[in-house]
Amino acid sequence: SGLGMAHTGNSSDGGLDFEYTWSQDYRDLQRKFDAIAATHDPNNLVEFLRKNPYHLDTLLSLFYIYSHTGDFATADSFLERCIFCLESAFHPWFDVTKGSLRLSYKVEENQMMFQVLFRYIGSLSRRGCHRAALEFSKLLLSFDKSDPMGVLFCIDFHSIRAREYPFLF
């Protein structure tokens, strides 16, 4: 698929630093996507996705389109395919259950993980899965302590809805 992940060292807080990597083919595909997205025609995106069924930016764009039209089931399926793609590229040492993994939002290739997980948190909450939304919020916050997606603004809501009151204190 052209998407990979590399271990880039250890962070100052004892965590493991990782970065997503794009092959040259994936970068070329990204340039084609940018040109197609500039047309603002969803049909072109669908055709591009037909030829490249796991291109992350296309999947996320279609998620946004279907969300805005109210077709949340289809939108969520695109989002779940994004998660599948990102997870398929995990490094063997990238174990999300540890809580010591770091991804810098400043790295362009990593930004998709943040965007997808943030949208997935909203999707989980919309479906009433508040505990799962809280856990994904914690995960997203653990990746980059600077909180580039503003998870701290909504994590209290998820903890209250999940009845995880001790987390608030």
Short mmCIF file of C-alpha atoms in Angstrom, two decimals:
data_model
loop_
_atom_site.label_atom_id
_atom_site.label_comp_id
_atom_site.label_asym_id
_atom_site.label_seq_id
_atom_site.Cartn_x
_atom_site.Cartn_y
_atom_site.Cartn_z
CA SER A 1 0.00 0.00 0.00
CA GLY A 2 3.00 2.30 0.36
CA LEU A 3 2.25 3.11 3.99
CA GLY A 4 4.66 1.96 6.69
CA MET A 5 5.88 2.86 10.15
CA ALA A 6 9.37 3.32 11.55
CA HIS A 7 10.71 3.47 15.09
CA THR A 8 12.61 6.76 15.33
CA GLY A 9 14.03 6.51 18.85
CA ASN A 10 13.08 7.04 22.45
CA SER A 11 11.30 10.14 23.72
CA SER A 12 12.50 12.17 26.68
CA ASP A 13 9.70 10.78 28.86
CA GLY A 14 10.71 7.16 28.27
CA GLY A 15 8.23 6.46 25.48
CA LEU A 16 8.96 5.09 22.02
CA ASP A 17 8.84 7.51 19.10
CA PHE A 18 7.34 6.36 15.80
CA GLU A 19 6.56 7.91 12.44
CA TYR A 20 4.43 6.77 9.55
CA THR A 21 6.35 6.55 6.29
CA TRP A 22 5.16 6.95 2.72
CA SER A 23 6.78 5.21 -0.23
CA GLN A 24 7.48 7.19 -3.39
CA ASP A 25 4.50 5.48 -5.04
CA TYR A 26 2.25 6.63 -2.21
CA ARG A 27 3.59 10.19 -2.53
CA ASP A 28 2.79 10.11 -6.25
CA LEU A 29 -0.69 8.83 -5.44
CA GLN A 30 -1.07 11.66 -2.92
CA ARG A 31 -0.26 14.23 -5.61
CA LYS A 32 -2.91 12.66 -7.86
CA PHE A 33 -5.39 12.82 -5.00
CA ASP A 34 -4.62 16.51 -4.43
CA ALA A 35 -5.40 17.22 -8.09
CA ILE A 36 -8.66 15.25 -7.92
CA ALA A 37 -9.71 16.87 -4.64
CA ALA A 38 -9.17 20.29 -6.23
CA THR A 39 -12.01 19.54 -8.67
CA HIS A 40 -14.49 19.38 -5.73
CA ASP A 41 -16.36 16.58 -7.48
CA PRO A 42 -17.23 13.64 -5.18
CA ASN A 43 -17.68 11.39 -8.22
CA ASN A 44 -13.99 11.83 -9.03
CA LEU A 45 -13.13 10.80 -5.48
CA VAL A 46 -15.28 7.68 -5.76
CA GLU A 47 -13.59 6.76 -9.04
CA PHE A 48 -10.16 7.35 -7.51
CA LEU A 49 -11.11 5.17 -4.54
CA ARG A 50 -12.27 2.42 -6.89
CA LYS A 51 -8.74 2.29 -8.31
CA ASN A 52 -7.04 2.84 -4.92
CA PRO A 53 -9.35 1.27 -2.33
CA TYR A 54 -7.15 2.03 0.68
CA HIS A 55 -5.95 5.56 0.02
CA LEU A 56 -6.33 7.32 3.36
CA ASP A 57 -7.08 10.86 2.24
CA THR A 58 -9.73 9.65 -0.18
CA LEU A 59 -11.38 7.52 2.49
CA LEU A 60 -11.39 10.42 4.94
CA SER A 61 -12.75 12.82 2.32
CA LEU A 62 -15.59 10.45 1.55
CA PHE A 63 -16.21 10.07 5.28
CA TYR A 64 -16.73 13.84 5.47
CA ILE A 65 -19.02 13.87 2.44
CA TYR A 66 -21.24 11.05 3.72
CA SER A 67 -21.29 12.55 7.24
CA HIS A 68 -22.54 15.86 5.88
CA THR A 69 -25.29 14.10 3.95
CA GLY A 70 -26.39 12.23 7.08
CA ASP A 71 -25.42 8.75 5.86
CA PHE A 72 -23.47 7.87 9.00
CA ALA A 73 -23.39 4.12 8.36
CA THR A 74 -21.52 4.59 5.08
CA ALA A 75 -19.38 7.35 6.57
CA ASP A 76 -18.36 5.11 9.46
CA SER A 77 -17.43 2.32 7.06
CA PHE A 78 -14.95 4.67 5.35
CA LEU A 79 -13.56 5.68 8.72
CA GLU A 80 -13.15 2.06 9.77
CA ARG A 81 -11.29 1.34 6.53
CA CYS A 82 -8.95 4.21 7.42
CA ILE A 83 -8.29 2.64 10.80
CA PHE A 84 -7.64 -0.71 9.12
CA CYS A 85 -5.07 0.89 6.80
CA LEU A 86 -3.32 2.71 9.61
CA GLU A 87 -3.29 -0.39 11.79
CA SER A 88 -1.95 -2.54 8.96
CA ALA A 89 1.12 -0.31 8.81
CA PHE A 90 1.94 -0.60 12.53
CA HIS A 91 5.54 -1.33 13.46
CA PRO A 92 5.88 -4.61 15.45
CA TRP A 93 6.82 -2.61 18.57
CA PHE A 94 3.84 -0.27 18.20
CA ASP A 95 1.60 -1.70 20.94
CA VAL A 96 -1.24 0.71 21.71
CA THR A 97 -1.95 -1.02 25.03
CA LYS A 98 1.32 0.21 26.53
CA GLY A 99 0.52 3.93 26.66
CA SER A 100 4.15 4.85 26.00
CA LEU A 101 3.98 5.40 22.25
CA ARG A 102 4.65 8.78 20.74
CA LEU A 103 3.66 10.13 17.34
CA SER A 104 4.48 13.73 16.57
CA TYR A 105 1.65 15.65 14.95
CA LYS A 106 4.26 17.89 13.35
CA VAL A 107 5.19 15.03 11.00
CA GLU A 108 2.86 15.22 8.00
CA GLU A 109 2.62 11.45 7.61
CA ASN A 110 1.42 11.11 11.24
CA GLN A 111 -1.37 13.66 10.97
CA MET A 112 -3.77 11.21 9.35
CA MET A 113 -3.69 9.00 12.47
CA PHE A 114 -4.73 11.96 14.61
CA GLN A 115 -7.49 13.06 12.25
CA VAL A 116 -8.93 9.57 11.85
CA LEU A 117 -8.89 8.77 15.56
CA PHE A 118 -10.44 12.13 16.44
CA ARG A 119 -13.29 11.54 13.98
CA TYR A 120 -13.64 7.97 15.25
CA ILE A 121 -14.05 9.28 18.81
CA GLY A 122 -16.93 11.44 17.58
CA SER A 123 -18.43 8.48 15.75
CA LEU A 124 -18.24 6.27 18.85
CA SER A 125 -19.84 8.95 20.98
CA ARG A 126 -22.64 9.48 18.44
CA ARG A 127 -23.38 5.75 18.61
CA GLY A 128 -23.50 5.80 22.42
CA CYS A 129 -20.18 4.01 22.93
CA HIS A 130 -18.94 6.52 25.48
CA ARG A 131 -16.46 4.25 27.26
CA ALA A 132 -14.79 3.38 23.95
CA ALA A 133 -14.75 7.09 23.04
CA LEU A 134 -13.05 7.83 26.36
CA GLU A 135 -10.43 5.13 25.82
CA PHE A 136 -9.67 6.33 22.29
CA SER A 137 -9.41 9.88 23.66
CA LYS A 138 -6.82 8.70 26.17
CA LEU A 139 -4.96 6.91 23.41
CA LEU A 140 -4.94 9.95 21.15
CA LEU A 141 -3.77 12.17 23.99
CA SER A 142 -0.96 9.75 24.82
CA PHE A 143 0.46 9.96 21.28
CA ASP A 144 1.26 13.68 21.49
CA LYS A 145 1.05 15.41 24.87
CA SER A 146 0.71 18.83 23.18
CA ASP A 147 -2.89 17.77 22.30
CA PRO A 148 -2.97 19.00 18.68
CA MET A 149 -6.57 17.85 18.17
CA GLY A 150 -7.97 19.43 21.35
CA VAL A 151 -8.96 16.15 22.97
CA LEU A 152 -8.77 17.76 26.41
CA PHE A 153 -11.79 19.86 25.47
CA CYS A 154 -14.01 16.79 25.11
CA ILE A 155 -12.42 14.08 27.29
CA ASP A 156 -14.35 15.24 30.36
CA PHE A 157 -17.62 14.87 28.44
CA HIS A 158 -16.71 11.30 27.49
CA SER A 159 -15.68 10.42 31.05
CA ILE A 160 -18.97 11.75 32.44
CA ARG A 161 -21.03 9.95 29.78
CA ALA A 162 -19.06 6.74 30.46
CA ARG A 163 -19.59 7.22 34.20
CA GLU A 164 -15.84 7.16 34.75
CA TYR A 165 -15.93 9.89 37.37
CA PRO A 166 -12.57 9.05 39.02
CA PHE A 167 -10.86 9.93 35.74
CA LEU A 168 -12.00 13.54 36.18
CA PHE A 169 -10.01 14.00 39.37
#
